[in-house]
Amino acid sequence: MKLLNRDEARKLDTLAMNTYGLPEAVLMENAGASVVALTEGDVSWKDARVVILCGSGNNGGDGFVTARYVSLAEADVVVFLMGDESHMSDASRLYYQVCEKMVIPVRKIKKAEEAQPFLDDADIIVDALIGIGLRQGVSGEKADLIDRANASRAVRIAVDIPSGLICDSGQAEGAVIHADYTVTMGTLKRAHILYPGNEYCGSVKVSPIGIPGGAADEFPAEWVTASDVKPLIPVRTRISHKGSNGYLGIIAGSQGMAGAGLLAAQGALYAGAGKISLFTPQSPAEELTGLLPEIMVRPASAYGEFRGENVVDILSGTDACDVLAIGPGLGRKQETQDFVCQVLEESEGPIIVDADALYAVAAKKFPLRSCGGRLILTPHVGEFARLTGKSAAEIEQHRIDMAASYARENQVILVLKGAPTVTAAPDGRIAVNSTGNPGMASGGMGDTLTGIIAALCGQGPDVWESAVLGVYLHGLAGDIQAERHTVGFTASDVARTVPTARERLLGAD
């Protein structure tokens, strides 16, 4: 499903009107009708006391239409209009007049306190006060009205987006409606899935409002669900063998950091890699040998870490590998940073770059474009801040756009981990992941993801598909774990659950 920012959402409406000939009034009619239709299984409209809060924009126009359908559902409805009537579009004015002709009470208010008695008695409040056009926090009487609505015991339903949310960033810079349900029009908006906006939206229901599905094809961001990634799962034939399912080389670990490489190898193993070699320095190799008998542990440095002098041997050892992963637990010594950059420069196949390898890329200002689009970088926000020179707070506010820009400028696949994880491609494609949960905020999860993506890349999907599918499966495995325990499961637990996630995804409709 497409995920739009404010300007894209407005452009979609314009396309619907100009390209497909759908009048604005028709779109508004469908929007208002869907508020009742999509929530009637969750709330009881008949005989309910309903308050609809409308502004003077098109969001308010949707509210006027909703009022008519609420009335037809035999509810007791009153509409409060706060805003300058001269700003109404022709379509909004039309439906305002329809309400008047149907004798649906529309009360024009300037003070929030005027609505208080009705809010106190309401069973349902419909929020059509402010739409997606908001650029800064709400203040004054509208903020007071929002606060009073939030204090009511009523069920709150937001039209398109909870009033007070900033559409593109999901930020809540002032008063914001705390919705139990949000009925959004056309497709999802960024504020519905970005934190903290997703905390205000409640259950989000999408109404196409009659806009043809192909109208949104030009917009780059996708909200990735099971139906999107199910076709990407590599399916084995009866004549498959370990060699046909990818030989993965993992370059990881240093003295005291043996576990990171093992976690990446576990992720790869349970994601179906045909063969896995873990290249690691001598001391961690001694710790890891035999812990997972399916993993070939290859001592690759006599020191406690990798150094530039190990590059020739590593490249020789990994020459037969279909895919490389580099970074977990490598350490940050200068010699190791030089080693990482040489491996990236001289290797030819796809490489997943994570953790300390990302530190080396940032510290050495490694020219990523020279690698020809074969790198998948998997930073968390802190690592991405180091790569970009931006603050973590700025990245969180603009994570989709920053990920897309970085991928395009550096010609890499970028997996910006977090809530939600954003995967971006050099050609502008953006995939925003829908799986994962707060229980996954623990050590080693990123190492496991690195192994999963690398394993998939060796089984047939290209680098983009492997990244998108790997992120989804990793999050789904975490969600399956969270069904048992919301907190306290480990990266190893998630790795072992990947086969179950894969089976569940194959069985999804």
Short mmCIF file of C-alpha atoms in Angstrom, two decimals:
data_model
loop_
_atom_site.label_atom_id
_atom_site.label_comp_id
_atom_site.label_asym_id
_atom_site.label_seq_id
_atom_site.Cartn_x
_atom_site.Cartn_y
_atom_site.Cartn_z
CA MET A 1 0.00 0.00 0.00
CA LYS A 2 1.28 3.46 -0.87
CA LEU A 3 2.44 5.70 1.96
CA LEU A 4 2.11 9.40 1.17
CA ASN A 5 3.30 12.71 2.51
CA ARG A 6 1.12 15.82 2.49
CA ASP A 7 2.03 17.02 -0.99
CA GLU A 8 1.63 13.55 -2.48
CA ALA A 9 -1.78 13.13 -0.87
CA ARG A 10 -2.93 16.40 -2.35
CA LYS A 11 -1.51 15.44 -5.73
CA LEU A 12 -3.41 12.14 -5.57
CA ASP A 13 -6.66 14.03 -5.08
CA THR A 14 -5.79 16.28 -8.01
CA LEU A 15 -5.02 13.26 -10.19
CA ALA A 16 -8.34 11.70 -9.25
CA MET A 17 -10.17 14.87 -10.25
CA ASN A 18 -8.22 15.88 -13.36
CA THR A 19 -7.15 12.53 -14.80
CA TYR A 20 -10.09 10.33 -13.84
CA GLY A 21 -12.77 13.01 -13.81
CA LEU A 22 -13.90 12.43 -10.22
CA PRO A 23 -15.39 15.68 -8.90
CA GLU A 24 -14.21 16.91 -5.51
CA ALA A 25 -17.73 16.56 -4.19
CA VAL A 26 -17.75 12.85 -5.11
CA LEU A 27 -14.49 12.24 -3.27
CA MET A 28 -15.84 14.11 -0.26
CA GLU A 29 -19.09 12.15 -0.37
CA ASN A 30 -17.23 8.85 -0.43
CA ALA A 31 -14.94 9.98 2.38
CA GLY A 32 -17.75 10.95 4.71
CA ALA A 33 -19.74 7.80 3.94
CA SER A 34 -16.74 5.60 4.70
CA VAL A 35 -16.34 7.01 8.23
CA VAL A 36 -19.57 5.30 9.21
CA ALA A 37 -19.24 2.28 6.91
CA LEU A 38 -15.74 1.30 8.04
CA THR A 39 -16.42 1.66 11.76
CA GLU A 40 -19.92 0.23 12.08
CA GLY A 41 -18.49 -3.13 13.11
CA ASP A 42 -16.56 -1.48 15.95
CA VAL A 43 -18.95 1.17 17.26
CA SER A 44 -22.72 1.29 17.59
CA TRP A 45 -24.09 4.30 15.72
CA LYS A 46 -27.80 3.64 16.24
CA ASP A 47 -29.18 5.87 19.02
CA ALA A 48 -25.69 7.12 19.86
CA ARG A 49 -25.08 10.72 20.87
CA VAL A 50 -22.59 11.92 18.28
CA VAL A 51 -20.59 15.15 18.20
CA ILE A 52 -18.80 16.07 14.98
CA LEU A 53 -16.07 18.70 15.15
CA CYS A 54 -15.55 20.43 11.80
CA GLY A 55 -13.11 23.02 10.54
CA SER A 56 -13.46 25.18 7.47
CA GLY A 57 -11.18 23.07 5.24
CA ASN A 58 -12.00 19.98 3.23
CA ASN A 59 -11.55 17.82 6.31
CA GLY A 60 -14.53 19.69 7.72
CA GLY A 61 -16.39 18.99 4.47
CA ASP A 62 -15.83 15.27 5.08
CA GLY A 63 -17.29 15.86 8.53
CA PHE A 64 -20.47 17.43 7.14
CA VAL A 65 -20.98 14.38 4.91
CA THR A 66 -20.33 12.12 7.89
CA ALA A 67 -23.03 13.97 9.81
CA ARG A 68 -25.59 13.03 7.17
CA TYR A 69 -24.69 9.35 7.28
CA VAL A 70 -24.64 9.38 11.08
CA SER A 71 -28.14 10.86 11.02
CA LEU A 72 -29.28 8.18 8.58
CA ALA A 73 -27.89 5.58 11.00
CA GLU A 74 -30.46 6.91 13.51
CA ALA A 75 -27.97 8.62 15.78
CA ASP A 76 -28.51 11.90 17.60
CA VAL A 77 -25.93 14.15 15.93
CA VAL A 78 -24.73 17.72 16.41
CA VAL A 79 -22.00 19.45 14.41
CA PHE A 80 -19.68 22.13 15.77
CA LEU A 81 -18.00 24.37 13.22
CA MET A 82 -14.87 26.23 14.32
CA GLY A 83 -13.21 28.24 11.57
CA ASP A 84 -13.66 30.94 8.97
CA GLU A 85 -16.57 29.99 6.68
CA SER A 86 -15.11 32.13 3.89
CA HIS A 87 -12.32 29.55 3.55
CA MET A 88 -14.70 26.73 2.64
CA SER A 89 -14.40 25.09 -0.76
CA ASP A 90 -17.48 24.80 -2.94
CA ALA A 91 -17.80 21.11 -2.04
CA SER A 92 -17.57 21.78 1.71
CA ARG A 93 -20.16 24.54 1.44
CA LEU A 94 -22.45 22.22 -0.51
CA TYR A 95 -22.46 19.60 2.25
CA TYR A 96 -22.79 22.22 4.95
CA GLN A 97 -25.96 23.37 3.22
CA VAL A 98 -27.17 19.77 2.96
CA CYS A 99 -26.87 19.46 6.73
CA GLU A 100 -28.95 22.61 7.14
CA LYS A 101 -31.65 21.29 4.81
CA MET A 102 -31.74 18.01 6.74
CA VAL A 103 -32.14 20.02 9.96
CA ILE A 104 -28.94 18.56 11.35
CA PRO A 105 -27.87 21.12 13.94
CA VAL A 106 -24.65 22.93 12.97
CA ARG A 107 -23.43 25.24 15.73
CA LYS A 108 -20.79 27.83 14.84
CA ILE A 109 -18.47 28.38 17.79
CA LYS A 110 -15.50 30.57 18.57
CA LYS A 111 -14.88 29.28 22.10
CA ALA A 112 -14.20 25.64 22.89
CA GLU A 113 -16.23 25.85 26.08
CA GLU A 114 -19.39 26.24 24.01
CA ALA A 115 -19.14 22.56 23.00
CA GLN A 116 -18.41 21.30 26.52
CA PRO A 117 -21.91 20.10 27.54
CA PHE A 118 -22.25 18.11 24.33
CA LEU A 119 -18.76 16.61 24.63
CA ASP A 120 -19.57 15.54 28.18
CA ASP A 121 -22.64 13.63 27.01
CA ALA A 122 -21.24 12.24 23.76
CA ASP A 123 -20.92 8.54 22.99
CA ILE A 124 -18.92 9.19 19.82
CA ILE A 125 -16.83 12.19 18.75
CA VAL A 126 -15.88 12.52 15.08
CA ASP A 127 -12.79 14.66 14.55
CA ALA A 128 -12.92 16.55 11.24
CA LEU A 129 -11.36 19.70 12.61
CA ILE A 130 -7.96 19.87 10.89
CA GLY A 131 -6.67 17.78 7.99
CA ILE A 132 -3.27 16.92 6.56
CA GLY A 133 -2.26 20.50 5.79
CA LEU A 134 -1.11 21.38 9.31
CA ARG A 135 2.49 22.66 9.40
CA GLN A 136 2.88 23.53 13.09
CA GLY A 137 1.33 22.74 16.43
CA VAL A 138 -2.25 23.73 17.23
CA SER A 139 -2.83 26.47 19.80
CA GLY A 140 -5.62 28.72 21.03
CA GLU A 141 -9.27 27.72 20.98
CA LYS A 142 -8.77 24.80 18.60
CA ALA A 143 -6.20 23.34 20.98
CA ASP A 144 -8.66 23.83 23.84
CA LEU A 145 -11.39 22.09 21.82
CA ILE A 146 -9.04 19.15 21.13
CA ASP A 147 -8.14 18.87 24.81
CA ARG A 148 -11.80 18.89 25.80
CA ALA A 149 -12.58 16.19 23.23
CA ASN A 150 -9.75 14.06 24.60
CA ALA A 151 -11.13 14.43 28.11
CA SER A 152 -14.51 13.05 27.06
CA ARG A 153 -15.40 9.43 27.73
CA ALA A 154 -16.61 9.13 24.13
CA VAL A 155 -15.10 6.96 21.41
CA ARG A 156 -13.05 9.24 19.15
CA ILE A 157 -12.91 8.73 15.38
CA ALA A 158 -10.51 10.87 13.33
CA VAL A 159 -11.22 11.68 9.70
CA ASP A 160 -8.07 11.11 7.59
CA ILE A 161 -5.62 12.12 10.35
CA PRO A 162 -6.04 13.08 14.02
CA SER A 163 -6.22 16.86 14.29
CA GLY A 164 -2.94 18.31 15.51
CA LEU A 165 -0.61 15.76 13.89
CA ILE A 166 1.99 16.91 11.37
CA CYS A 167 1.36 14.69 8.35
CA ASP A 168 4.89 14.24 7.03
CA SER A 169 6.76 13.67 10.29
CA GLY A 170 4.09 12.29 12.61
CA GLN A 171 5.17 14.86 15.18
CA ALA A 172 2.78 16.13 17.81
CA GLU A 173 3.88 19.68 18.54
CA GLY A 174 0.74 20.81 20.35
CA ALA A 175 -2.70 19.48 21.20
CA VAL A 176 -3.57 16.31 19.25
CA ILE A 177 -6.71 14.22 19.14
CA HIS A 178 -6.17 10.81 20.73
CA ALA A 179 -8.24 8.73 18.32
CA ASP A 180 -9.55 5.25 18.92
CA TYR A 181 -10.04 4.88 15.16
CA THR A 182 -8.75 6.79 12.17
CA VAL A 183 -10.43 6.49 8.78
CA THR A 184 -7.92 7.69 6.21
CA MET A 185 -8.76 8.60 2.65
CA GLY A 186 -7.13 7.25 -0.49
CA THR A 187 -4.20 5.53 1.20
CA LEU A 188 -1.99 5.73 4.28
CA LYS A 189 -0.22 8.92 5.30
CA ARG A 190 3.18 9.03 6.97
CA ALA A 191 1.81 10.24 10.29
CA HIS A 192 -0.18 7.02 10.60
CA ILE A 193 2.96 4.91 10.91
CA LEU A 194 5.71 7.24 12.16
CA TYR A 195 6.28 7.68 15.89
CA PRO A 196 4.70 9.34 17.80
CA GLY A 197 1.89 9.85 15.28
CA ASN A 198 1.02 6.18 15.28
CA GLU A 199 0.30 6.42 19.01
CA TYR A 200 -2.51 8.92 18.34
CA CYS A 201 -4.24 7.15 15.45
CA GLY A 202 -5.70 4.10 17.13
CA SER A 203 -6.90 1.49 14.65
CA VAL A 204 -6.34 2.85 11.13
CA LYS A 205 -8.84 1.98 8.41
CA VAL A 206 -8.20 2.90 4.78
CA SER A 207 -10.96 4.03 2.43
CA PRO A 208 -10.05 4.24 -1.28
CA ILE A 209 -12.91 6.79 -1.71
CA GLY A 210 -13.27 5.70 -5.34
CA ILE A 211 -9.74 6.65 -6.44
CA PRO A 212 -8.44 4.00 -8.90
CA GLY A 213 -5.54 2.00 -7.49
CA GLY A 214 -3.18 2.89 -10.31
CA ALA A 215 -3.47 6.60 -9.57
CA ALA A 216 -0.86 6.33 -6.81
CA ASP A 217 1.70 4.29 -8.74
CA GLU A 218 4.08 7.21 -9.26
CA PHE A 219 4.64 7.74 -5.54
CA PRO A 220 7.75 5.93 -4.26
CA ALA A 221 7.00 4.87 -0.67
CA GLU A 222 5.28 1.56 0.05
CA TRP A 223 3.92 0.33 3.37
CA VAL A 224 5.15 -3.26 3.11
CA THR A 225 2.73 -5.98 4.13
CA ALA A 226 2.60 -9.76 3.70
CA SER A 227 1.10 -9.58 0.21
CA ASP A 228 4.03 -7.45 -0.96
CA VAL A 229 6.81 -9.77 0.21
CA LYS A 230 5.21 -13.19 -0.14
CA PRO A 231 6.12 -13.37 -3.87
CA LEU A 232 9.77 -12.65 -2.96
CA ILE A 233 10.27 -15.78 -0.86
CA PRO A 234 12.72 -18.12 -2.60
CA VAL A 235 11.09 -21.49 -3.25
CA ARG A 236 13.28 -24.57 -3.46
CA THR A 237 12.88 -27.31 -6.03
CA ARG A 238 13.36 -31.02 -5.36
CA ILE A 239 16.81 -30.86 -6.89
CA SER A 240 18.04 -27.99 -4.70
CA HIS A 241 21.33 -28.54 -2.90
CA LYS A 242 23.47 -26.48 -0.55
CA GLY A 243 25.42 -24.99 -3.41
CA SER A 244 22.29 -23.68 -5.09
CA ASN A 245 21.14 -21.89 -1.93
CA GLY A 246 24.07 -19.56 -1.55
CA TYR A 247 27.51 -19.69 0.01
CA LEU A 248 27.71 -16.91 2.56
CA GLY A 249 30.88 -15.47 4.04
CA ILE A 250 30.57 -13.53 7.29
CA ILE A 251 33.51 -11.34 8.34
CA ALA A 252 32.91 -10.55 11.98
CA GLY A 253 34.21 -10.60 15.52
CA SER A 254 37.21 -9.50 17.52
CA GLN A 255 38.64 -10.32 20.91
CA GLY A 256 35.80 -10.04 23.42
CA MET A 257 33.18 -9.72 20.66
CA ALA A 258 32.81 -13.30 19.46
CA GLY A 259 29.04 -13.41 19.89
CA ALA A 260 28.22 -10.83 17.21
CA GLY A 261 29.52 -13.04 14.42
CA LEU A 262 27.71 -16.05 15.83
CA LEU A 263 24.42 -14.14 15.91
CA ALA A 264 24.82 -13.11 12.28
CA ALA A 265 25.62 -16.72 11.37
CA GLN A 266 22.54 -17.93 13.25
CA GLY A 267 20.35 -15.49 11.36
CA ALA A 268 21.78 -16.74 8.07
CA LEU A 269 21.43 -20.39 9.05
CA TYR A 270 17.76 -20.14 9.97
CA ALA A 271 17.03 -17.97 6.94
CA GLY A 272 18.14 -20.85 4.73
CA ALA A 273 21.71 -20.15 3.60
CA GLY A 274 23.20 -23.16 1.84
CA LYS A 275 26.71 -22.85 3.33
CA ILE A 276 28.11 -20.41 5.86
CA SER A 277 31.72 -19.59 6.65
CA LEU A 278 32.41 -17.30 9.59
CA PHE A 279 35.76 -15.57 9.12
CA THR A 280 36.93 -14.29 12.48
CA PRO A 281 40.21 -13.67 14.35
CA GLN A 282 41.95 -16.50 16.19
CA SER A 283 40.69 -15.89 19.72
CA PRO A 284 36.97 -15.63 18.89
CA ALA A 285 37.37 -18.57 16.50
CA GLU A 286 38.53 -20.73 19.40
CA GLU A 287 35.45 -19.71 21.40
CA LEU A 288 32.98 -20.32 18.57
CA THR A 289 34.18 -23.53 16.96
CA GLY A 290 31.59 -26.24 17.47
CA LEU A 291 28.91 -24.06 19.06
CA LEU A 292 26.91 -24.24 15.85
CA PRO A 293 28.22 -27.32 14.01
CA GLU A 294 26.57 -26.16 10.76
CA ILE A 295 28.78 -23.06 10.67
CA MET A 296 32.32 -23.33 9.33
CA VAL A 297 34.44 -21.17 11.62
CA ARG A 298 37.55 -19.92 9.81
CA PRO A 299 40.36 -18.33 11.89
CA ALA A 300 41.45 -15.45 9.67
CA SER A 301 43.78 -13.31 11.74
CA ALA A 302 46.45 -14.15 14.29
CA TYR A 303 45.62 -10.94 16.16
CA GLY A 304 42.60 -10.09 18.27
CA GLU A 305 41.17 -8.12 15.36
CA PHE A 306 41.40 -7.82 11.57
CA ARG A 307 44.17 -5.72 10.05
CA GLY A 308 45.07 -4.56 6.58
CA GLU A 309 47.57 -7.40 6.19
CA ASN A 310 44.67 -9.87 6.43
CA VAL A 311 42.92 -8.55 3.33
CA VAL A 312 44.65 -10.82 0.80
CA ASP A 313 43.91 -13.97 2.79
CA ILE A 314 40.30 -12.89 3.40
CA LEU A 315 39.66 -12.14 -0.25
CA SER A 316 41.17 -15.48 -1.19
CA GLY A 317 39.03 -17.26 1.38
CA THR A 318 35.85 -15.50 0.36
CA ASP A 319 36.42 -15.75 -3.37
CA ALA A 320 34.00 -18.68 -3.64
CA CYS A 321 31.29 -16.93 -1.60
CA ASP A 322 28.18 -15.66 -3.34
CA VAL A 323 27.49 -13.00 -0.68
CA LEU A 324 29.50 -11.34 2.08
CA ALA A 325 28.44 -9.75 5.34
CA ILE A 326 30.90 -7.60 7.25
CA GLY A 327 30.87 -5.64 10.47
CA PRO A 328 29.36 -7.31 13.56
CA GLY A 329 31.80 -7.13 16.46
CA LEU A 330 34.84 -6.14 14.35
CA GLY A 331 35.97 -3.39 16.70
CA ARG A 332 37.01 0.14 15.75
CA LYS A 333 40.79 0.15 15.68
CA GLN A 334 42.46 2.07 12.87
CA GLU A 335 43.89 -1.13 11.41
CA THR A 336 40.43 -2.67 11.31
CA GLN A 337 38.94 0.39 9.65
CA ASP A 338 41.56 0.17 6.92
CA PHE A 339 40.83 -3.53 6.54
CA VAL A 340 37.09 -2.90 6.08
CA CYS A 341 37.61 -0.28 3.40
CA GLN A 342 39.96 -2.52 1.45
CA VAL A 343 37.51 -5.42 1.56
CA LEU A 344 34.67 -3.19 0.35
CA GLU A 345 36.81 -1.78 -2.43
CA GLU A 346 38.20 -5.07 -3.72
CA SER A 347 35.28 -7.49 -3.30
CA GLU A 348 33.01 -7.94 -6.29
CA GLY A 349 29.76 -9.49 -5.07
CA PRO A 350 26.97 -8.13 -2.88
CA ILE A 351 27.98 -7.16 0.66
CA ILE A 352 25.83 -6.43 3.71
CA VAL A 353 27.62 -3.73 5.72
CA ASP A 354 26.72 -3.44 9.39
CA ALA A 355 27.88 -2.30 12.82
CA ASP A 356 31.62 -1.58 13.07
CA ALA A 357 32.00 -1.72 9.29
CA LEU A 358 29.62 1.23 9.15
CA TYR A 359 31.82 3.01 11.67
CA ALA A 360 34.78 2.48 9.35
CA VAL A 361 32.84 3.77 6.35
CA ALA A 362 31.98 6.95 8.25
CA ALA A 363 35.40 7.45 9.83
CA LYS A 364 37.30 6.90 6.57
CA LYS A 365 34.71 8.69 4.43
CA PHE A 366 34.71 5.66 2.16
CA PRO A 367 33.36 6.44 -1.36
CA LEU A 368 30.34 4.15 -1.43
CA ARG A 369 29.42 5.06 -5.00
CA SER A 370 32.57 3.29 -6.18
CA CYS A 371 31.00 -0.05 -5.22
CA GLY A 372 28.44 0.06 -8.01
CA GLY A 373 25.22 -0.37 -6.07
CA ARG A 374 26.09 -3.79 -4.63
CA LEU A 375 26.18 -2.72 -0.97
CA ILE A 376 23.37 -3.05 1.57
CA LEU A 377 24.00 -0.79 4.56
CA THR A 378 22.05 -1.56 7.74
CA PRO A 379 22.56 1.30 10.24
CA HIS A 380 20.50 2.08 13.28
CA VAL A 381 19.78 5.76 13.91
CA GLY A 382 23.01 6.39 15.81
CA GLU A 383 25.11 4.83 13.06
CA PHE A 384 23.19 6.74 10.41
CA ALA A 385 23.82 9.96 12.32
CA ARG A 386 27.55 9.24 12.09
CA LEU A 387 27.29 8.51 8.37
CA THR A 388 25.33 11.69 7.61
CA GLY A 389 26.48 14.17 10.22
CA LYS A 390 22.84 14.75 11.19
CA SER A 391 21.43 14.52 14.70
CA ALA A 392 19.43 11.49 15.78
CA ALA A 393 16.45 13.76 16.49
CA GLU A 394 16.55 15.20 12.97
CA ILE A 395 16.77 11.74 11.46
CA GLU A 396 13.77 10.50 13.44
CA GLN A 397 11.69 13.43 12.19
CA HIS A 398 12.67 12.82 8.57
CA ARG A 399 13.69 9.17 8.49
CA ILE A 400 11.93 8.33 5.22
CA ASP A 401 13.27 11.26 3.23
CA MET A 402 16.78 11.02 4.68
CA ALA A 403 17.01 7.31 3.97
CA ALA A 404 15.84 7.86 0.39
CA SER A 405 18.26 10.72 -0.16
CA TYR A 406 21.25 8.81 1.23
CA ALA A 407 20.54 5.72 -0.87
CA ARG A 408 20.22 7.78 -4.03
CA GLU A 409 23.30 9.93 -3.42
CA ASN A 410 25.56 7.03 -2.46
CA GLN A 411 24.11 4.37 -4.79
CA VAL A 412 23.48 1.84 -2.03
CA ILE A 413 20.56 -0.08 -0.60
CA LEU A 414 19.99 1.51 2.80
CA VAL A 415 18.18 -0.26 5.62
CA LEU A 416 17.57 2.38 8.29
CA LYS A 417 16.61 0.30 11.31
CA GLY A 418 14.07 1.55 13.82
CA ALA A 419 10.37 2.09 14.26
CA PRO A 420 9.57 1.69 11.47
CA THR A 421 12.53 0.35 9.49
CA VAL A 422 12.91 2.12 6.14
CA THR A 423 14.60 0.45 3.18
CA ALA A 424 15.60 2.72 0.30
CA ALA A 425 17.09 2.02 -3.12
CA PRO A 426 19.31 4.11 -5.42
CA ASP A 427 16.48 4.36 -7.96
CA GLY A 428 14.12 6.02 -5.46
CA ARG A 429 12.09 3.02 -4.28
CA ILE A 430 11.17 3.17 -0.59
CA ALA A 431 9.83 0.30 1.53
CA VAL A 432 8.54 1.05 5.02
CA ASN A 433 8.27 -2.12 7.08
CA SER A 434 5.10 -3.09 8.93
CA THR A 435 6.48 -5.83 11.23
CA GLY A 436 8.47 -5.70 14.46
CA ASN A 437 7.77 -4.65 18.03
CA PRO A 438 9.39 -2.96 21.07
CA GLY A 439 10.50 -6.32 22.48
CA MET A 440 13.11 -6.44 19.74
CA ALA A 441 14.96 -3.49 21.27
CA SER A 442 17.78 -5.61 22.66
CA GLY A 443 21.36 -6.50 21.82
CA GLY A 444 22.17 -8.61 18.80
CA MET A 445 18.97 -8.06 16.82
CA GLY A 446 20.84 -6.11 14.15
CA ASP A 447 23.49 -8.83 13.82
CA THR A 448 20.75 -11.38 13.25
CA LEU A 449 19.12 -9.18 10.60
CA THR A 450 22.45 -8.90 8.78
CA GLY A 451 22.65 -12.68 8.52
CA ILE A 452 19.05 -13.00 7.38
CA ILE A 453 19.43 -10.47 4.57
CA ALA A 454 22.71 -12.03 3.44
CA ALA A 455 21.21 -15.52 3.40
CA LEU A 456 18.27 -14.41 1.28
CA CYS A 457 20.58 -12.62 -1.12
CA GLY A 458 22.31 -15.96 -1.77
CA GLN A 459 19.06 -17.78 -2.53
CA GLY A 460 17.90 -15.84 -5.56
CA PRO A 461 16.33 -12.49 -4.70
CA ASP A 462 18.29 -9.43 -5.79
CA VAL A 463 19.80 -7.05 -3.26
CA TRP A 464 16.65 -4.90 -3.04
CA GLU A 465 14.28 -7.83 -2.64
CA SER A 466 16.59 -9.50 -0.12
CA ALA A 467 16.70 -6.36 2.03
CA VAL A 468 12.93 -5.80 1.96
CA LEU A 469 12.08 -9.46 2.57
CA GLY A 470 14.78 -9.86 5.22
CA VAL A 471 13.55 -6.89 7.21
CA TYR A 472 9.97 -8.15 7.02
CA LEU A 473 10.83 -11.73 8.07
CA HIS A 474 13.05 -10.50 10.91
CA GLY A 475 10.22 -8.33 12.24
CA LEU A 476 7.64 -11.08 11.78
CA ALA A 477 9.82 -13.53 13.70
CA GLY A 478 9.97 -10.95 16.48
CA ASP A 479 6.19 -10.54 16.38
CA ILE A 480 5.75 -14.30 16.73
CA GLN A 481 8.04 -14.23 19.75
CA ALA A 482 6.04 -11.31 21.19
CA GLU A 483 2.89 -13.42 21.02
CA ARG A 484 4.46 -15.49 23.81
CA HIS A 485 6.39 -12.81 25.74
CA THR A 486 6.23 -9.09 24.99
CA VAL A 487 9.70 -8.51 26.45
CA GLY A 488 12.57 -10.85 27.25
CA PHE A 489 13.09 -12.80 24.04
CA THR A 490 16.54 -12.66 22.50
CA ALA A 491 18.15 -12.24 19.11
CA SER A 492 18.82 -16.00 19.12
CA ASP A 493 15.12 -16.62 19.77
CA VAL A 494 14.26 -14.44 16.79
CA ALA A 495 16.76 -16.24 14.56
CA ARG A 496 15.30 -19.64 15.45
CA THR A 497 11.80 -18.32 14.70
CA VAL A 498 12.60 -17.24 11.14
CA PRO A 499 11.53 -20.61 9.64
CA THR A 500 8.15 -20.25 11.38
CA ALA A 501 7.84 -16.70 10.08
CA ARG A 502 8.63 -17.92 6.59
CA GLU A 503 5.93 -20.59 6.82
CA ARG A 504 3.41 -18.12 8.16
CA LEU A 505 4.18 -15.72 5.34
CA LEU A 506 3.79 -18.47 2.73
CA GLY A 507 0.36 -19.23 4.17
CA ALA A 508 -0.78 -15.59 4.22
CA ASP A 509 -3.62 -14.51 1.93
#
